[in-house]
mmCIF file of C-alpha atoms in Angstrom:
data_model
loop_
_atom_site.group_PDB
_atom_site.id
_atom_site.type_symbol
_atom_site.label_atom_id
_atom_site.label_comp_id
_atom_site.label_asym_id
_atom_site.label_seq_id
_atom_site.Cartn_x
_atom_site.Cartn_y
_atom_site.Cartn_z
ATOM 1 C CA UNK C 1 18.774 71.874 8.719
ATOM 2 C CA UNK C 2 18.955 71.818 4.848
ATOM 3 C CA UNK C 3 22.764 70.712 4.633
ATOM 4 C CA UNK C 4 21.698 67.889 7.472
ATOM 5 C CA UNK C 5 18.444 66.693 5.388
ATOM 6 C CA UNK C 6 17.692 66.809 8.871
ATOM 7 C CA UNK C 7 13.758 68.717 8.765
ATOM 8 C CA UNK C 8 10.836 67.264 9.804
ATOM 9 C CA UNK C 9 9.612 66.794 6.310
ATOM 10 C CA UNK C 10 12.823 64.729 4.925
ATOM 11 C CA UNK C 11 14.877 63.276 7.588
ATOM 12 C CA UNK C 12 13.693 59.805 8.666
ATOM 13 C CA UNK C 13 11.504 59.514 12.186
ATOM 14 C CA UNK C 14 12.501 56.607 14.426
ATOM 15 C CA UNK C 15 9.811 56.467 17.259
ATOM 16 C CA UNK C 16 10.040 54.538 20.625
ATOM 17 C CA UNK C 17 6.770 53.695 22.950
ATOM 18 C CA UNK C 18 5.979 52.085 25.958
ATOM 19 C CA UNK C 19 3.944 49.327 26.053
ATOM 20 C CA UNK C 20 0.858 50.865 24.517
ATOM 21 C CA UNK C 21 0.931 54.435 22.809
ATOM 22 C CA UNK C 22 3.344 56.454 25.276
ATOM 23 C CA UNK C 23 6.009 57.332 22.948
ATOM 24 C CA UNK C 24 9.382 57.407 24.671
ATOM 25 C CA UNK C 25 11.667 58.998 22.217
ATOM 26 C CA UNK C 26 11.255 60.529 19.064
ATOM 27 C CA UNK C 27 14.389 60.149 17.216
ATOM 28 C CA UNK C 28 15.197 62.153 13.520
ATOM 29 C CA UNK C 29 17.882 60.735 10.859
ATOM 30 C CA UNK C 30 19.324 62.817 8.590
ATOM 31 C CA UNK C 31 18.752 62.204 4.980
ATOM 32 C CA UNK C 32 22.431 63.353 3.954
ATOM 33 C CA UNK C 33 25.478 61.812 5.958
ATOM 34 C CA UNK C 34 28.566 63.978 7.104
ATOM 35 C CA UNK C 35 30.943 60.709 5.784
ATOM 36 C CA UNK C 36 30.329 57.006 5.086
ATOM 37 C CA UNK C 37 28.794 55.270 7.839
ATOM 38 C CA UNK C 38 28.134 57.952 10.225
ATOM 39 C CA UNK C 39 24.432 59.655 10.617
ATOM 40 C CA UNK C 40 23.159 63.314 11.302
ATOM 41 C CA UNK C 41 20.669 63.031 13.946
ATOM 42 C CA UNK C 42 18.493 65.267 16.491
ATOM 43 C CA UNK C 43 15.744 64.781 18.836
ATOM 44 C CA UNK C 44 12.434 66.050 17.405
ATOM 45 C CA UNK C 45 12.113 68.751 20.209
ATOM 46 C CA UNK C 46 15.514 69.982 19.482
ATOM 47 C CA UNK C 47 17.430 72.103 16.686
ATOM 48 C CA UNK C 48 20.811 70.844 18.155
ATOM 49 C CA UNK C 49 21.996 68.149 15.542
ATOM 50 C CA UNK C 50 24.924 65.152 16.638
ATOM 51 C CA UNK C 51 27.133 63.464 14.183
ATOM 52 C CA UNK C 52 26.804 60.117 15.044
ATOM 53 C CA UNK C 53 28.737 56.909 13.992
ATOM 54 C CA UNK C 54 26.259 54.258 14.950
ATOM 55 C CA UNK C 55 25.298 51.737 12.773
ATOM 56 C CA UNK C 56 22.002 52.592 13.510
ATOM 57 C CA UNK C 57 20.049 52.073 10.108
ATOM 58 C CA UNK C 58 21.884 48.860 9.577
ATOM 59 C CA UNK C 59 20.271 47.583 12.861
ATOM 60 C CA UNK C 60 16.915 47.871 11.959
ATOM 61 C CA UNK C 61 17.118 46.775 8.334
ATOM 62 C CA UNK C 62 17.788 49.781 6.635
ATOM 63 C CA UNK C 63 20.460 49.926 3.653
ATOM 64 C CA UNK C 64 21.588 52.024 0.866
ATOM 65 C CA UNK C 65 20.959 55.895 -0.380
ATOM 66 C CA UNK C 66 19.096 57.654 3.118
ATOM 67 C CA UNK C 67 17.547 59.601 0.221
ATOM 68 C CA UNK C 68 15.285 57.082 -1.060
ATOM 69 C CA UNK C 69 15.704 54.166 1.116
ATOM 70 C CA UNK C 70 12.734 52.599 2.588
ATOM 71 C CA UNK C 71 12.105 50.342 5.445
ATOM 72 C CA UNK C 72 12.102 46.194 4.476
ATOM 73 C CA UNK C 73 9.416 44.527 5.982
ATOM 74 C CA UNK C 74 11.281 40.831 6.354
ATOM 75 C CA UNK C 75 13.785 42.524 8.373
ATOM 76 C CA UNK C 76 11.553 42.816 11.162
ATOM 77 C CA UNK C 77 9.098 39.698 10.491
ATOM 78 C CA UNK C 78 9.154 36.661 11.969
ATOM 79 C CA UNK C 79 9.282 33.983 9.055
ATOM 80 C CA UNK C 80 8.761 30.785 10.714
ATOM 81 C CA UNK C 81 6.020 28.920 9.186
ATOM 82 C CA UNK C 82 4.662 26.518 12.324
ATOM 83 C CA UNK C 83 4.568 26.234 16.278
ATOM 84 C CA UNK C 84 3.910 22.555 16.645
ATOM 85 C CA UNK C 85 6.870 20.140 17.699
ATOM 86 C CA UNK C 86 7.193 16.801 15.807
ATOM 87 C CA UNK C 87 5.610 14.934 19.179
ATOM 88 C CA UNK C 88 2.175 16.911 18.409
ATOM 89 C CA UNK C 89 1.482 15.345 14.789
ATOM 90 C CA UNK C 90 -1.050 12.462 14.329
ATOM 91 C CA UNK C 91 -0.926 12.607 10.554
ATOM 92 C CA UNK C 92 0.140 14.402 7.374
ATOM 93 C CA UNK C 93 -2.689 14.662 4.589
ATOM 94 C CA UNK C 94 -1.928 15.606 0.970
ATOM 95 C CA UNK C 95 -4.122 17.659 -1.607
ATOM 96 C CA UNK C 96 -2.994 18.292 -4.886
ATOM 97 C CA UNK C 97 -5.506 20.537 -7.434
ATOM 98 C CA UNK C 98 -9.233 19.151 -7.187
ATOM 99 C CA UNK C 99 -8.102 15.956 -6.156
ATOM 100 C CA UNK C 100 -9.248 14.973 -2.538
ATOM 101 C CA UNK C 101 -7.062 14.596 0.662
ATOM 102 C CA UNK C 102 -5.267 12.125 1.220
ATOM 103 C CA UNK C 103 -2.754 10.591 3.623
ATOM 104 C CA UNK C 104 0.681 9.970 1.546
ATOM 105 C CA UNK C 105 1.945 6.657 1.357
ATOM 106 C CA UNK C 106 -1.437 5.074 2.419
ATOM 107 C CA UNK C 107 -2.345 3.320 -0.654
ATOM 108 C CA UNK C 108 1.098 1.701 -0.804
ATOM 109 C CA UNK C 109 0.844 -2.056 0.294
ATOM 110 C CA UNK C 110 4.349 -1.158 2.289
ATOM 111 C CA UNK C 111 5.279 -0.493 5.491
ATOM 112 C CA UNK C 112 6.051 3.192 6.553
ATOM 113 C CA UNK C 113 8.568 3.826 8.752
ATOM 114 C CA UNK C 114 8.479 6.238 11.721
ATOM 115 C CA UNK C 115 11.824 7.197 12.099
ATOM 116 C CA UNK C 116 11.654 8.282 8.062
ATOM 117 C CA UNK C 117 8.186 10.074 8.910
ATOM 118 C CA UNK C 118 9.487 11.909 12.293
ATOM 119 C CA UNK C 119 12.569 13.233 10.244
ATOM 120 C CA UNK C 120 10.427 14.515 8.126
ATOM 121 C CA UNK C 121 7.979 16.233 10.230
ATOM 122 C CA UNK C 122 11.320 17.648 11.946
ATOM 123 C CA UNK C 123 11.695 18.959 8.793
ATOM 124 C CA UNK C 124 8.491 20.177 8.379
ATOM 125 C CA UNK C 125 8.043 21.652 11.987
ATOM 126 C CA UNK C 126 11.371 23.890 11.316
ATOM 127 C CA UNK C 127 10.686 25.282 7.485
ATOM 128 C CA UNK C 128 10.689 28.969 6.802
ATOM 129 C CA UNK C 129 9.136 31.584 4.785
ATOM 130 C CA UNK C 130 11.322 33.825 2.452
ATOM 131 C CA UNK C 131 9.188 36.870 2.823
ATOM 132 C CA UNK C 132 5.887 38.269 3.734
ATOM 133 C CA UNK C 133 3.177 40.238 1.915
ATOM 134 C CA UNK C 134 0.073 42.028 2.100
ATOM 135 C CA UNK C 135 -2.661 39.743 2.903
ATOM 136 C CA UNK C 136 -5.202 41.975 0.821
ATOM 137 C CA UNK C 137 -3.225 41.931 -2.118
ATOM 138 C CA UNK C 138 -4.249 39.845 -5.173
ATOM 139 C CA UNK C 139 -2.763 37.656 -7.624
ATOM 140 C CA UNK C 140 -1.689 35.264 -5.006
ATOM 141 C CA UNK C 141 -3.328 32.176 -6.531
ATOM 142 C CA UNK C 142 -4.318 31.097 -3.539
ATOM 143 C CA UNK C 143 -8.415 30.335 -4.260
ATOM 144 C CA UNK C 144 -6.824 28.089 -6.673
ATOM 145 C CA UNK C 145 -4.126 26.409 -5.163
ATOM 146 C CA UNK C 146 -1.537 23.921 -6.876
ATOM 147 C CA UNK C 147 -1.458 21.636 -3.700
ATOM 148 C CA UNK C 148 -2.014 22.049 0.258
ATOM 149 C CA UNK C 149 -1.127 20.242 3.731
ATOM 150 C CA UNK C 150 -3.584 19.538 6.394
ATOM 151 C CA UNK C 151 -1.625 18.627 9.557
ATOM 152 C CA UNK C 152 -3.804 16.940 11.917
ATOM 153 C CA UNK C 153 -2.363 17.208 15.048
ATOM 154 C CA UNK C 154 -2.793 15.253 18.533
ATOM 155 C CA UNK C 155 -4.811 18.106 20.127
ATOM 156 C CA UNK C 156 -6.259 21.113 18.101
ATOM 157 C CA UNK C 157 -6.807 22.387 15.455
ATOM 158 C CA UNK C 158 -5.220 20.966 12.108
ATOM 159 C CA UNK C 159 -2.565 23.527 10.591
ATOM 160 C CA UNK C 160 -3.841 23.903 6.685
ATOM 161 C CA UNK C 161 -1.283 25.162 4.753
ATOM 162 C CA UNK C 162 -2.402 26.081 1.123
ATOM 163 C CA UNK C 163 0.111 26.726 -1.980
ATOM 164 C CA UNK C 164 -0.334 29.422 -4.767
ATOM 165 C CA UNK C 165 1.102 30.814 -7.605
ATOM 166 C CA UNK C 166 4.636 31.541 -8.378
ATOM 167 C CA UNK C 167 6.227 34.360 -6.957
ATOM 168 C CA UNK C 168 8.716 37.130 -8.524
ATOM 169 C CA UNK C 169 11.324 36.211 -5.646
ATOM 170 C CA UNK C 170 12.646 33.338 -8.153
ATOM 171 C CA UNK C 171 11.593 30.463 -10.826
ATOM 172 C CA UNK C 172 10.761 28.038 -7.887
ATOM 173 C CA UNK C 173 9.222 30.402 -5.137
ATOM 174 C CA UNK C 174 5.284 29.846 -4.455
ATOM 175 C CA UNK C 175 3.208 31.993 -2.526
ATOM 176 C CA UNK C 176 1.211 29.958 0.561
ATOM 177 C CA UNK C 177 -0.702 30.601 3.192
ATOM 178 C CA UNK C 178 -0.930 28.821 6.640
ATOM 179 C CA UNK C 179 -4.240 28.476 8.626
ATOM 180 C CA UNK C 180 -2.694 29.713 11.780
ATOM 181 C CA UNK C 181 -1.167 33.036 10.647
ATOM 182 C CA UNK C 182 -2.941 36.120 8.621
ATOM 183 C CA UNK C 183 -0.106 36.652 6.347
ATOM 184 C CA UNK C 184 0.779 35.425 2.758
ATOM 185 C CA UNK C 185 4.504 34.412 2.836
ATOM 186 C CA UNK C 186 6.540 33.180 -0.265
ATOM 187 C CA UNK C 187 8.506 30.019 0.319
ATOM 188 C CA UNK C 188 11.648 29.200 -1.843
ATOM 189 C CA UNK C 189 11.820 26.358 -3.858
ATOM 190 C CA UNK C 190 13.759 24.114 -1.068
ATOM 191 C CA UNK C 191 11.611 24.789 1.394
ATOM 192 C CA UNK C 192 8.308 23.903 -0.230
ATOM 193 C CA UNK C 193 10.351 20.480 -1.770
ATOM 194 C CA UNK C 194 10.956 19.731 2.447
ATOM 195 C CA UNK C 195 7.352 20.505 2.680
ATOM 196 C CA UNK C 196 5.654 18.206 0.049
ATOM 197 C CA UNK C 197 5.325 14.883 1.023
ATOM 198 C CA UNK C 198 7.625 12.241 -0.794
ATOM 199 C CA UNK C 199 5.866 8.685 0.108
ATOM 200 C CA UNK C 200 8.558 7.036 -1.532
ATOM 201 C CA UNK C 201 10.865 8.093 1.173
ATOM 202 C CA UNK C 202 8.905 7.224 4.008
ATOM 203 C CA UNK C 203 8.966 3.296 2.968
ATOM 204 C CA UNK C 204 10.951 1.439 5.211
ATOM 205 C CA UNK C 205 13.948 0.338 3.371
ATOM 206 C CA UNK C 206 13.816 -3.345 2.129
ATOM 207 C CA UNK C 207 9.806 -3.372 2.180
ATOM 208 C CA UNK C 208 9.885 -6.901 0.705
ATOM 209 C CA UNK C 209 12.436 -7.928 4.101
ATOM 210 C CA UNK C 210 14.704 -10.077 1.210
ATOM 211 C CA UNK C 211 17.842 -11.483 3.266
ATOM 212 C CA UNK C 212 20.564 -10.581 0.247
ATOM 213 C CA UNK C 213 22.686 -13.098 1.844
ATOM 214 C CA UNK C 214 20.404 -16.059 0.682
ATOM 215 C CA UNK C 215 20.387 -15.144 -2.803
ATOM 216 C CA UNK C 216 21.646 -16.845 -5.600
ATOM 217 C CA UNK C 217 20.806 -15.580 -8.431
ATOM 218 C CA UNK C 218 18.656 -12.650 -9.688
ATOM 219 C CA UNK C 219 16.802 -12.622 -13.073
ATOM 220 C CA UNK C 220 15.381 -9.551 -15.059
ATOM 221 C CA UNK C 221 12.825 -10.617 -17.840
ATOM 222 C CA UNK C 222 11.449 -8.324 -20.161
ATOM 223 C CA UNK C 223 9.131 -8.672 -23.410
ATOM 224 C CA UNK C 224 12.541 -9.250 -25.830
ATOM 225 C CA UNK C 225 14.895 -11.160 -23.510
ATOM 226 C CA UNK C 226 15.602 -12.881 -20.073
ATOM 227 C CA UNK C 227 19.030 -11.271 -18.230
ATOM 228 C CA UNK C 228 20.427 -13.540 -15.176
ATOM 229 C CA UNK C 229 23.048 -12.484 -13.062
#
């Protein structure tokens, strides 16, 4: 086994179970490779070893050195931040620091328009995490957040999603946390900018209903001078 890495103590264990704790297989990988891309492997009740050329480790999220590679978590999870469909939402609320809830766009004296508002909650309904973490862990800045979402929906529960700190994944990543889900993800930069609530784009265009066609002349004063055009 030593020129296989292929002992208990060093080669990797892939296990298989049935549906609860009746393991099926038990699977060892090598932790040296007979050439690049193929795999020393053996079942764990056996001392006959196979040269295999299946992209095994690749399949289940496993790259690199077998010596010291480890398993990545985001390989396996399930990053999708929501379950509701845009149909389900009664309202969008805002919170940003201390400052209360509030529905965007409701202090405006225009008109919001739906179509605007369901694009966004399709949007919304279809953003993704970049990664998950350990929901014990610290440093999160999640007790203090920089802003949240409370999505009130038609029946339910409203989804709460809360935003934290930065996170090491890049300048604009933020670690959040959504009321229907244990985890902590991180959520890059785009996502959390389809996420935030931009009022100004949910006005309907032409708020003020001016028919262009009837205008004659438009004038811009300011404190120094009048400009007509």
């Amino acid at each position: 086994f030593p020129d296989f890495g292929i002992a208990d103590e060093e080669a990797h264990h892939l296990m298989l179970f049935k549906a609860g704790t009746s393991e099926v297989m038990h699977l060892l990988i090598g932790s040296q490779r007979p050439g690049t891309g193929d795999l020393f492997v053996r079942l764990s009740d056996s001392e006959t070893v196979y040269i295999s050329p299946s992209p095994l480790l690749a399949d289940i999220g496993i790259y690199g050195d077998l010596q010291t590679i480890e398993p990545q978590i985001n390989f396996w999870a399930d990053l999708t931040l929501f379950s509701f469909t845009p149909e389900q939402v009664e309202r969008v609320e805002l919170k940003e620091g201390e400052a209360p809830w509030h529905e965007p766009g409701g202090h405006l004296p225009f008109e919001k328009d739906p179509e605007k508002f369901q694009n966004y909650l399709a949007d919304l309904s279809q953003a993704t995490a970049g990664g998950i973490h350990d929901p014990k862990g610290e440093r999160y800045g999640l007790e203090t957040p920089e802003w949240g979402l409370r999505i009130k929906l038609k029946q339910g529960e409203p989804v709460i999603v809360i935003v934290g700190g930065p996170a090491p994944e890049s300048a604009q990543s933020r670690y959040l946390h959504v009321s229907t889900s244990p985890l902590v993800y991180d959520a890059p930069g785009y996502t959390l900018v389809r996420m935030k609530p931009n009022e100004s784009l949910w006005i309907k265009t032409n708020p003020l209903q001016i028919d262009a066609s009837k205008l004659e002349r438009l004038t811009v004063r300011t404190p120094h001078e009048e400009i007509s055009v």
